[in-house]
Amino acid sequence: MLSEFDIIRDLFNQPGLGAVANEHVREGIGDDCALLSIPEGKELAMSMDTLVEKIHFPENAPADLLGWRALAVNLSDLAAMGAVPLGFTMSLAMLGADKKWLENFAAGLKSCAQTYDCPLLGGDTTRGPLAITVQAHGLVESGKALLRSNAQVGDRIYVSGSLGNAALAARHLADLDKWKSESIFESSFYKPVPRLGLGSGAIDIANAAIDISDGLLADLGHICRASGIGAEIQLEKIPLGKSLDVGLDRSQALAIAVTGGDDYELVLTVPEGKAASLESMAKDINIPLVCIGEITRGKGVSCYDANGAALTFQTAGYQHFDA
Ligand code: ADP
Ligand code: MG
């Protein structure tokens, strides 16, 4: 059985995950607080997300994948602001200290931390139903962060990658064993790729950005509300996830793609004159990006099919507490 201190020292403060000191991190894990220095001209971007067993992931979810996901979803928020990761803190509640589970969890966390150069700086470890809270910290040039509230009428709306794989996978998580051979399912839900290069590359190009955690229509709706504008989406332009090819008709696939969450792609709104630079920047870093519509004077998100007919969808996206 591992003690709380063994867990922190051997697993969380292991090389490559914690145990760092760099130009920004003066103290990491070990003291009462971590100490960060913020360079002049930069702002600290912070974001927090909690994953609770049986709410955000099923019982017996693979620990290594949970580790990846817990950090990656927070890094996606940094990406959506155009921020560059600095480090993260983590609160872990669990019923028992299962050594194998913790080793796997730490390994998944470490692989994400190393991939995106984002060390674990501190946290809290406590007994309770399994819940993982991560707070990611990042740096962004002062005054340049990509806000939800700055979309402008006439902006083109871009979306990265493809949509719907994660939402489809989420429906099958409970019987994931059945889908295990289909690694696209497991990885599209548990291993989201935060679009950090795209977000930071879009500084000085995009007017507004958000990451798709709750669903395209819901998250673009947040931009509309925050910016006091509307959005028109051309449904035939929506990049459909590969896994939606299997056994779904086009309208079902489209509904999952625009209302399903968990893809962690970015939505960016860009003035027409800067659309070409956004496209070439994304091409340089190999991130697929398509224009799906335009910001308008209206209110809310409107969807149109190839014939120009307006279409509506039952739910805009995921919400924890229905009104
Ligand atoms: P305190 O009682 O002062 O809060 P703790 O015993 O909770 O101290 O933590 C000791 C050190 O270990 C602190 O630096 C804290 O940030 C770190 N720590 C505790 N839990 C975690 C965790 N889950 N992940 C990373 N660091 C942790
Ligand atoms: Mg503590």
mmCIF file of C-alpha atoms in Angstrom, residues 63 98-105:
data_model
loop_
_atom_site.group_PDB
_atom_site.id
_atom_site.type_symbol
_atom_site.label_atom_id
_atom_site.label_comp_id
_atom_site.label_asym_id
_atom_site.label_seq_id
_atom_site.Cartn_x
_atom_site.Cartn_y
_atom_site.Cartn_z
ATOM 1 C CA ALA A 63 -6.079 4.844 -15.761
ATOM 2 C CA ASP A 98 -4.095 1.154 -5.822
ATOM 3 C CA LYS A 99 -0.431 1.047 -6.839
ATOM 4 C CA LYS A 100 -0.952 -0.294 -10.348
ATOM 5 C CA TRP A 101 -3.761 2.176 -11.053
ATOM 6 C CA LEU A 102 -1.668 5.089 -9.782
ATOM 7 C CA GLU A 103 1.378 4.052 -11.811
ATOM 8 C CA ASN A 104 -0.711 3.860 -14.961
ATOM 9 C CA PHE A 105 -2.450 7.121 -14.194
#
